[in-house]
mmCIF file of C-alpha atoms in Angstrom:
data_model
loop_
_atom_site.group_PDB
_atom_site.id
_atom_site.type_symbol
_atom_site.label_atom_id
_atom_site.label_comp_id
_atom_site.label_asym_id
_atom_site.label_seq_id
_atom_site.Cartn_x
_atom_site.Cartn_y
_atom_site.Cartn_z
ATOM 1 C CA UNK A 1 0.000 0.000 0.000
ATOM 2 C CA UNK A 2 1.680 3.648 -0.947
ATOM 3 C CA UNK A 3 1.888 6.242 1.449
ATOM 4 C CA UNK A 4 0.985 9.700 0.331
ATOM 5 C CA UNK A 5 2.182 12.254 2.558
ATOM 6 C CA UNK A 6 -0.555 15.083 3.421
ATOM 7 C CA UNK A 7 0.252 18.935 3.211
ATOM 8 C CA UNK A 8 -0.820 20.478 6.081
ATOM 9 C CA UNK A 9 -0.522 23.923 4.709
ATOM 10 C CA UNK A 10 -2.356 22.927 1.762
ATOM 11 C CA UNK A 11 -5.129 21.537 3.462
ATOM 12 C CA UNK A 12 -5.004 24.892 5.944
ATOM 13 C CA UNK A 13 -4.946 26.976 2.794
ATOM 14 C CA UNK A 14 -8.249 24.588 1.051
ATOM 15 C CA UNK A 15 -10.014 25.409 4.495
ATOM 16 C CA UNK A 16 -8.825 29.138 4.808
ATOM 17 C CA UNK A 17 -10.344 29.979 1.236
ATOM 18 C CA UNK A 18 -13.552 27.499 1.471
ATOM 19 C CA UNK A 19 -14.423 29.508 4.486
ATOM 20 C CA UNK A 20 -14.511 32.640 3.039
ATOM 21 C CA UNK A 21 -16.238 31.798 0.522
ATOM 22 C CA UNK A 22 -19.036 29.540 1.946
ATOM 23 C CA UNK A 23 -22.193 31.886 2.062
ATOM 24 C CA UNK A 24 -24.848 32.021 -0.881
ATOM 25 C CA UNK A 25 -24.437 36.521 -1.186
ATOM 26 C CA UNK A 26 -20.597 35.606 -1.356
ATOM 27 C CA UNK A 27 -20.600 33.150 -4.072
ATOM 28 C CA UNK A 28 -22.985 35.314 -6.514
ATOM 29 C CA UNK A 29 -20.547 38.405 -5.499
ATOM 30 C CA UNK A 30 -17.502 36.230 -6.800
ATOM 31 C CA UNK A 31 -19.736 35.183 -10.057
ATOM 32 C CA UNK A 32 -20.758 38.739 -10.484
ATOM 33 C CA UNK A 33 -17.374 40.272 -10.461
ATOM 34 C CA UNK A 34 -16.304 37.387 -12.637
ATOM 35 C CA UNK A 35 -18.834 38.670 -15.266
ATOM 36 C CA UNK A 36 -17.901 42.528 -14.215
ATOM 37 C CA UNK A 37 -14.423 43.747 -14.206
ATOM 38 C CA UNK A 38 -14.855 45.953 -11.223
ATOM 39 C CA UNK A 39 -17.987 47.320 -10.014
ATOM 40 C CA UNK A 40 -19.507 49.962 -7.091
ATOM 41 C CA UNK A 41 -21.547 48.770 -3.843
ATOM 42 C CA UNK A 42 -24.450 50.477 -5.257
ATOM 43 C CA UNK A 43 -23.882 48.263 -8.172
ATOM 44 C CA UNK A 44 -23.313 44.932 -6.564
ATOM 45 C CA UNK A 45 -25.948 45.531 -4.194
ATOM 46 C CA UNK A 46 -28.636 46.568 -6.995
ATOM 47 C CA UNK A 47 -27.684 43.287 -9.306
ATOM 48 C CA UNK A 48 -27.629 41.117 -6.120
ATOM 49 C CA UNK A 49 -31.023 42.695 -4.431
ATOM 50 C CA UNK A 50 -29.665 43.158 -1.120
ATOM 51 C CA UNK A 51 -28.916 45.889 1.819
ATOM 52 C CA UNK A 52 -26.067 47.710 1.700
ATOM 53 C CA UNK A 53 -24.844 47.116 5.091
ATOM 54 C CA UNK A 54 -25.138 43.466 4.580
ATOM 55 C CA UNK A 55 -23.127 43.569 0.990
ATOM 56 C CA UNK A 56 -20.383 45.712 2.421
ATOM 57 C CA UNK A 57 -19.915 43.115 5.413
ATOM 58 C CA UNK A 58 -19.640 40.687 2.624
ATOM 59 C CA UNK A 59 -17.173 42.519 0.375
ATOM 60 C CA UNK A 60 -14.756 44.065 3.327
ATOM 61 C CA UNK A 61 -14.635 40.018 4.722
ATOM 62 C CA UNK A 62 -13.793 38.593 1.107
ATOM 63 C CA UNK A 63 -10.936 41.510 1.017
ATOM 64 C CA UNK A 64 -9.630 40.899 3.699
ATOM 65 C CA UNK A 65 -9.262 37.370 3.261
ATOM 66 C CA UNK A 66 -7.341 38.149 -0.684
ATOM 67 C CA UNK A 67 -10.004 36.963 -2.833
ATOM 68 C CA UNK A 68 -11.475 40.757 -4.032
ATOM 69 C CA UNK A 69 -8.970 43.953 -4.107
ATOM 70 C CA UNK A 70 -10.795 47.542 -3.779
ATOM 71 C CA UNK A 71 -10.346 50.998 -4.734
ATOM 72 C CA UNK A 72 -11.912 53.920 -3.420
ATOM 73 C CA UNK A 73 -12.662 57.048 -5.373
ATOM 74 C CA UNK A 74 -14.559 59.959 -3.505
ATOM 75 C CA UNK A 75 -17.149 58.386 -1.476
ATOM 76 C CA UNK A 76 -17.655 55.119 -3.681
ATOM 77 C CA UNK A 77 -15.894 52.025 -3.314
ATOM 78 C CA UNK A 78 -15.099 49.504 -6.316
ATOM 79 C CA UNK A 79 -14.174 46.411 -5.977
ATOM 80 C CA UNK A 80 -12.787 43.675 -8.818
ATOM 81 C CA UNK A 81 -11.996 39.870 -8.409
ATOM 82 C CA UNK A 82 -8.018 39.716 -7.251
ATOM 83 C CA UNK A 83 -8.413 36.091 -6.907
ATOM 84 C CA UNK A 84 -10.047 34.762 -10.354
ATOM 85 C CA UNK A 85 -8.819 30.994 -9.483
ATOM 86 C CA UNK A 86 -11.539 30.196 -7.147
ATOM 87 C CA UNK A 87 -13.884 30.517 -10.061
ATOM 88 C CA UNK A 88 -12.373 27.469 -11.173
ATOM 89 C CA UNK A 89 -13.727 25.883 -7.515
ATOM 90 C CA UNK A 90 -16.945 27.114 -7.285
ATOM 91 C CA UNK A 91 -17.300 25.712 -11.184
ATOM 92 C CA UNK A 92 -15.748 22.696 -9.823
ATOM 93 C CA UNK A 93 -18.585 22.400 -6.906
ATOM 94 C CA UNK A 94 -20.896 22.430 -9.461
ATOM 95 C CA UNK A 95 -19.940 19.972 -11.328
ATOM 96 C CA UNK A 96 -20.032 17.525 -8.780
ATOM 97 C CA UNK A 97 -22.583 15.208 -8.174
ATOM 98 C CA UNK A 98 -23.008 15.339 -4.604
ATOM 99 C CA UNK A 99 -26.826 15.411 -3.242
ATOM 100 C CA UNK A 100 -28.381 18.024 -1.064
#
């Protein structure tokens, strides 16, 4: 039988980013962006149909983890998709055929 040794720091790094991302409001954030090179609050919050208090908590906690980068300009903030690789997983999650 073959030994395979486990990372870890790869499996810490898995969890780090499957936590951020685990909430219905973040995923569609990280699909909109993906459509959207880099878009307002307002914006986000308008295509998503949901408070702005509640989107911002969203956006500032998928910033600070690295997956979104921002830029402010007057009293707007934008924000873009730093991270474009986890499209790849949440494309990946739906492909598989797990049940609900």
């Amino acid at each position: 039988m073959a030994t395979t040794e486990i990372s870890q720091e790869r499996l810490n790094k898995a969890a780090y980013i499957l936590k951020a991302v685990a909430h219905p409001v973040r995923l569609a954030i990280l699909e909109l962006l993906n459509l959207n090179e880099k878009m307002g609050v307002l914006e986000i919050c308008n295509a998503l149909n949901c408070e702005q208090s509640l989107m911002s908590h969203h956006l500032i906690n998928l910033k600070l983890k690295g997956i979104l980068g921002s830029t402010r300009d007057g009293l707007n903030v934008y924000y873009w998709l730093k991270e474009k690789e986890v499209i790849k997983l949440i494309k990946c999650i739906e492909d598989c055929n797990c049940t609900m």
